[in-house]
Amino acid sequence: MQSIQNILNELAQNDPTIKMAMEQKNASMITPANEFLPEQVLSKVVDYPALIQFAGVFIACYFPDRHFAQGKALATDFTRTLGGVTMHNGFMGLWENSYKELVPDDILLIKSFTDTPTLAKNLDYLLDRVCHWGRVCNEDVMAVEIGNFMGSVMLFISL
């Protein structure tokens, strides 16, 4: 598996936002809250700093719903690492197999929001856990989305 740093380096070649974030020391890929929140909302955030944590980035895994127990185990890994997770089932994926047949798949979306330093520190571990549970379920590829409010990238990890 390619290292996350190599993937980000490749993405930075074509994406000026990622390039700028990688060039800055301890860079965050999110805009400071005071640049995108309306003043009325920002004043509430400032008034309650101990109660509000800004979680501007996310990681999401598109997991096969037919393996719900293993998906729940992956969600537990995300929760113990990032402090929480939301799981949504009932999504449908549609992909094309090697015979050019369309194959539907019920999807369990596992998503965690956090801050940039926490995600950066734990990303390799989280991707390893996604790969582990994907292999347990005999999947060929796992889809992981990483992003922030400005957009996201999708990683297709071959197992």
PDB file of C-alpha atoms in Angstrom:
ATOM      1  CA  MET A   1       0.000   0.000   0.000  1.00  0.00           C
ATOM      2  CA  GLN A   2       1.272   3.451  -0.903  1.00  0.00           C
ATOM      3  CA  SER A   3       2.084   5.620   2.068  1.00  0.00           C
ATOM      4  CA  ILE A   4      -0.343   8.424   2.760  1.00  0.00           C
ATOM      5  CA  GLN A   5       2.488  10.939   2.301  1.00  0.00           C
ATOM      6  CA  ASN A   6       3.083   9.672  -1.255  1.00  0.00           C
ATOM      7  CA  ILE A   7      -0.627   9.877  -2.032  1.00  0.00           C
ATOM      8  CA  LEU A   8      -0.813  13.438  -0.720  1.00  0.00           C
ATOM      9  CA  ASN A   9       2.303  14.394  -2.691  1.00  0.00           C
ATOM     10  CA  GLU A  10       0.654  13.116  -5.877  1.00  0.00           C
ATOM     11  CA  LEU A  11      -2.570  14.944  -5.095  1.00  0.00           C
ATOM     12  CA  ALA A  12      -0.668  18.157  -4.340  1.00  0.00           C
ATOM     13  CA  GLN A  13       0.733  18.207  -7.881  1.00  0.00           C
ATOM     14  CA  ASN A  14      -2.758  18.912  -9.242  1.00  0.00           C
ATOM     15  CA  ASP A  15      -4.523  20.533  -6.294  1.00  0.00           C
ATOM     16  CA  PRO A  16      -3.284  23.955  -5.157  1.00  0.00           C
ATOM     17  CA  THR A  17      -5.181  23.725  -1.850  1.00  0.00           C
ATOM     18  CA  ILE A  18      -3.436  20.503  -0.851  1.00  0.00           C
ATOM     19  CA  LYS A  19      -0.096  21.832  -2.119  1.00  0.00           C
ATOM     20  CA  MET A  20      -0.419  24.991  -0.042  1.00  0.00           C
ATOM     21  CA  ALA A  21      -1.445  23.012   3.058  1.00  0.00           C
ATOM     22  CA  MET A  22       1.524  20.665   2.695  1.00  0.00           C
ATOM     23  CA  GLU A  23       3.947  23.559   2.251  1.00  0.00           C
ATOM     24  CA  GLN A  24       2.924  25.230   5.493  1.00  0.00           C
ATOM     25  CA  LYS A  25       4.473  23.982   8.707  1.00  0.00           C
ATOM     26  CA  ASN A  26       1.779  22.314  10.810  1.00  0.00           C
ATOM     27  CA  ALA A  27      -0.669  23.364   8.112  1.00  0.00           C
ATOM     28  CA  SER A  28      -4.349  22.831   8.466  1.00  0.00           C
ATOM     29  CA  MET A  29      -6.411  22.163   5.342  1.00  0.00           C
ATOM     30  CA  ILE A  30      -9.322  24.055   6.843  1.00  0.00           C
ATOM     31  CA  THR A  31     -10.083  27.745   6.797  1.00  0.00           C
ATOM     32  CA  PRO A  32     -10.121  29.416  10.221  1.00  0.00           C
ATOM     33  CA  ALA A  33     -13.638  29.553  11.628  1.00  0.00           C
ATOM     34  CA  ASN A  34     -13.769  33.341  11.537  1.00  0.00           C
ATOM     35  CA  GLU A  35     -13.460  33.305   7.743  1.00  0.00           C
ATOM     36  CA  PHE A  36     -16.549  31.216   6.983  1.00  0.00           C
ATOM     37  CA  LEU A  37     -18.913  31.379   9.964  1.00  0.00           C
ATOM     38  CA  PRO A  38     -21.408  34.249  10.133  1.00  0.00           C
ATOM     39  CA  GLU A  39     -20.668  36.697  12.946  1.00  0.00           C
ATOM     40  CA  GLN A  40     -23.822  35.674  14.854  1.00  0.00           C
ATOM     41  CA  VAL A  41     -22.672  32.051  14.945  1.00  0.00           C
ATOM     42  CA  LEU A  42     -19.016  32.858  15.542  1.00  0.00           C
ATOM     43  CA  SER A  43     -19.926  34.886  18.643  1.00  0.00           C
ATOM     44  CA  LYS A  44     -21.562  31.768  20.118  1.00  0.00           C
ATOM     45  CA  VAL A  45     -18.461  29.708  19.375  1.00  0.00           C
ATOM     46  CA  VAL A  46     -16.234  32.295  21.059  1.00  0.00           C
ATOM     47  CA  ASP A  47     -18.542  32.496  24.095  1.00  0.00           C
ATOM     48  CA  TYR A  48     -18.398  28.724  24.690  1.00  0.00           C
ATOM     49  CA  PRO A  49     -14.815  27.696  23.888  1.00  0.00           C
ATOM     50  CA  ALA A  50     -14.708  24.899  26.453  1.00  0.00           C
ATOM     51  CA  LEU A  51     -17.864  23.299  25.084  1.00  0.00           C
ATOM     52  CA  ILE A  52     -17.271  23.531  21.345  1.00  0.00           C
ATOM     53  CA  GLN A  53     -14.568  21.605  19.538  1.00  0.00           C
ATOM     54  CA  PHE A  54     -13.932  22.471  15.906  1.00  0.00           C
ATOM     55  CA  ALA A  55     -13.775  19.220  13.943  1.00  0.00           C
ATOM     56  CA  GLY A  56     -13.057  20.416  10.429  1.00  0.00           C
ATOM     57  CA  VAL A  57     -11.907  17.212   8.721  1.00  0.00           C
ATOM     58  CA  PHE A  58     -13.410  13.765   8.338  1.00  0.00           C
ATOM     59  CA  ILE A  59     -12.603  10.217   7.346  1.00  0.00           C
ATOM     60  CA  ALA A  60     -15.301   7.928   6.004  1.00  0.00           C
ATOM     61  CA  CYS A  61     -15.244   4.287   4.997  1.00  0.00           C
ATOM     62  CA  TYR A  62     -17.771   2.786   2.588  1.00  0.00           C
ATOM     63  CA  PHE A  63     -18.173  -0.692   4.093  1.00  0.00           C
ATOM     64  CA  PRO A  64     -20.233  -3.625   2.755  1.00  0.00           C
ATOM     65  CA  ASP A  65     -23.434  -3.721   4.845  1.00  0.00           C
ATOM     66  CA  ARG A  66     -23.634  -7.520   4.552  1.00  0.00           C
ATOM     67  CA  HIS A  67     -20.678  -7.576   6.994  1.00  0.00           C
ATOM     68  CA  PHE A  68     -22.333  -5.363   9.600  1.00  0.00           C
ATOM     69  CA  ALA A  69     -20.569  -6.961  12.599  1.00  0.00           C
ATOM     70  CA  GLN A  70     -17.134  -6.328  11.060  1.00  0.00           C
ATOM     71  CA  GLY A  71     -18.235  -2.796  10.138  1.00  0.00           C
ATOM     72  CA  LYS A  72     -19.201  -2.239  13.753  1.00  0.00           C
ATOM     73  CA  ALA A  73     -15.736  -3.454  14.797  1.00  0.00           C
ATOM     74  CA  LEU A  74     -14.159  -0.929  12.389  1.00  0.00           C
ATOM     75  CA  ALA A  75     -16.443   1.777  13.806  1.00  0.00           C
ATOM     76  CA  THR A  76     -15.153   0.843  17.260  1.00  0.00           C
ATOM     77  CA  ASP A  77     -11.562   1.303  16.000  1.00  0.00           C
ATOM     78  CA  PHE A  78     -12.501   4.757  14.642  1.00  0.00           C
ATOM     79  CA  THR A  79     -14.250   5.666  17.913  1.00  0.00           C
ATOM     80  CA  ARG A  80     -11.356   4.614  20.154  1.00  0.00           C
ATOM     81  CA  THR A  81      -8.962   6.609  17.948  1.00  0.00           C
ATOM     82  CA  LEU A  82     -10.987   9.724  17.114  1.00  0.00           C
ATOM     83  CA  GLY A  83     -13.543   9.839  19.919  1.00  0.00           C
ATOM     84  CA  GLY A  84     -16.695   9.048  17.981  1.00  0.00           C
ATOM     85  CA  VAL A  85     -18.287   7.767  14.807  1.00  0.00           C
ATOM     86  CA  THR A  86     -21.567   7.890  12.940  1.00  0.00           C
ATOM     87  CA  MET A  87     -22.784   4.879  10.987  1.00  0.00           C
ATOM     88  CA  HIS A  88     -25.419   5.100   8.242  1.00  0.00           C
ATOM     89  CA  ASN A  89     -26.788   2.074   6.459  1.00  0.00           C
ATOM     90  CA  GLY A  90     -29.252   1.869   3.606  1.00  0.00           C
ATOM     91  CA  PHE A  91     -26.957   3.377   0.978  1.00  0.00           C
ATOM     92  CA  MET A  92     -26.574   1.580  -2.333  1.00  0.00           C
ATOM     93  CA  GLY A  93     -23.330   1.319  -4.234  1.00  0.00           C
ATOM     94  CA  LEU A  94     -23.166   0.316  -7.866  1.00  0.00           C
ATOM     95  CA  TRP A  95     -19.939  -0.848  -9.485  1.00  0.00           C
ATOM     96  CA  GLU A  96     -18.828  -2.615 -12.625  1.00  0.00           C
ATOM     97  CA  ASN A  97     -17.057  -5.964 -12.348  1.00  0.00           C
ATOM     98  CA  SER A  98     -14.416  -7.367 -14.716  1.00  0.00           C
ATOM     99  CA  TYR A  99     -17.176  -8.836 -16.927  1.00  0.00           C
ATOM    100  CA  LYS A 100     -18.680  -5.334 -17.412  1.00  0.00           C
ATOM    101  CA  GLU A 101     -21.703  -6.340 -15.316  1.00  0.00           C
ATOM    102  CA  LEU A 102     -23.242  -3.772 -12.956  1.00  0.00           C
ATOM    103  CA  VAL A 103     -23.208  -5.075  -9.397  1.00  0.00           C
ATOM    104  CA  PRO A 104     -25.325  -3.422  -6.670  1.00  0.00           C
ATOM    105  CA  ASP A 105     -24.015  -3.407  -3.109  1.00  0.00           C
ATOM    106  CA  ASP A 106     -25.635  -2.270   0.142  1.00  0.00           C
ATOM    107  CA  ILE A 107     -23.283   0.157   1.862  1.00  0.00           C
ATOM    108  CA  LEU A 108     -22.672   0.962   5.515  1.00  0.00           C
ATOM    109  CA  LEU A 109     -21.081   4.413   5.778  1.00  0.00           C
ATOM    110  CA  ILE A 110     -18.738   4.802   8.758  1.00  0.00           C
ATOM    111  CA  LYS A 111     -17.731   8.447   9.298  1.00  0.00           C
ATOM    112  CA  SER A 112     -15.740  10.333  11.928  1.00  0.00           C
ATOM    113  CA  PHE A 113     -15.074  14.042  12.238  1.00  0.00           C
ATOM    114  CA  THR A 114     -11.971  15.331  13.991  1.00  0.00           C
ATOM    115  CA  ASP A 115      -9.330  18.045  13.818  1.00  0.00           C
ATOM    116  CA  THR A 116      -6.461  18.006  11.331  1.00  0.00           C
ATOM    117  CA  PRO A 117      -3.601  17.146  13.754  1.00  0.00           C
ATOM    118  CA  THR A 118      -5.537  14.200  15.216  1.00  0.00           C
ATOM    119  CA  LEU A 119      -6.392  12.778  11.797  1.00  0.00           C
ATOM    120  CA  ALA A 120      -2.837  13.254  10.529  1.00  0.00           C
ATOM    121  CA  LYS A 121      -1.421  11.510  13.607  1.00  0.00           C
ATOM    122  CA  ASN A 122      -3.758   8.517  13.297  1.00  0.00           C
ATOM    123  CA  LEU A 123      -4.340   8.186   9.549  1.00  0.00           C
ATOM    124  CA  ASP A 124      -1.913   5.320   8.919  1.00  0.00           C
ATOM    125  CA  TYR A 125      -3.433   3.335  11.779  1.00  0.00           C
ATOM    126  CA  LEU A 126      -7.000   3.973  10.584  1.00  0.00           C
ATOM    127  CA  LEU A 127      -6.177   2.944   7.017  1.00  0.00           C
ATOM    128  CA  ASP A 128      -4.509  -0.204   8.348  1.00  0.00           C
ATOM    129  CA  ARG A 129      -7.714  -1.023  10.272  1.00  0.00           C
ATOM    130  CA  VAL A 130      -9.834  -0.459   7.141  1.00  0.00           C
ATOM    131  CA  CYS A 131      -7.557  -2.842   5.228  1.00  0.00           C
ATOM    132  CA  HIS A 132      -7.641  -5.402   8.036  1.00  0.00           C
ATOM    133  CA  TRP A 133     -11.446  -5.533   8.174  1.00  0.00           C
ATOM    134  CA  GLY A 134     -11.650  -5.480   4.374  1.00  0.00           C
ATOM    135  CA  ARG A 135      -9.425  -8.550   4.224  1.00  0.00           C
ATOM    136  CA  VAL A 136     -11.460 -10.280   6.956  1.00  0.00           C
ATOM    137  CA  CYS A 137     -14.521  -9.767   4.725  1.00  0.00           C
ATOM    138  CA  ASN A 138     -12.687 -10.958   1.580  1.00  0.00           C
ATOM    139  CA  GLU A 139     -13.093  -7.593  -0.160  1.00  0.00           C
ATOM    140  CA  ASP A 140     -10.866  -6.735  -3.119  1.00  0.00           C
ATOM    141  CA  VAL A 141     -10.973  -2.947  -2.686  1.00  0.00           C
ATOM    142  CA  MET A 142     -11.923  -0.628   0.164  1.00  0.00           C
ATOM    143  CA  ALA A 143     -13.146   2.933  -0.423  1.00  0.00           C
ATOM    144  CA  VAL A 144     -12.099   5.628   2.044  1.00  0.00           C
ATOM    145  CA  GLU A 145     -13.048   9.286   1.747  1.00  0.00           C
ATOM    146  CA  ILE A 146     -10.964  11.975   3.453  1.00  0.00           C
ATOM    147  CA  GLY A 147     -11.958  15.601   3.372  1.00  0.00           C
ATOM    148  CA  ASN A 148     -13.149  18.838   4.883  1.00  0.00           C
ATOM    149  CA  PHE A 149     -15.905  21.344   4.189  1.00  0.00           C
ATOM    150  CA  MET A 150     -14.174  22.430   0.955  1.00  0.00           C
ATOM    151  CA  GLY A 151     -14.132  18.973  -0.597  1.00  0.00           C
ATOM    152  CA  SER A 152     -12.743  15.499  -0.309  1.00  0.00           C
ATOM    153  CA  VAL A 153     -10.667  12.830  -1.991  1.00  0.00           C
ATOM    154  CA  MET A 154     -11.583   9.186  -2.404  1.00  0.00           C
ATOM    155  CA  LEU A 155      -8.956   6.517  -1.855  1.00  0.00           C
ATOM    156  CA  PHE A 156      -9.553   3.100  -3.407  1.00  0.00           C
ATOM    157  CA  ILE A 157      -7.276   0.731  -1.513  1.00  0.00           C
ATOM    158  CA  SER A 158      -6.549  -2.598  -3.213  1.00  0.00           C
ATOM    159  CA  LEU A 159      -6.269  -5.452  -0.750  1.00  0.00           C
TER     160      LEU A 159
END
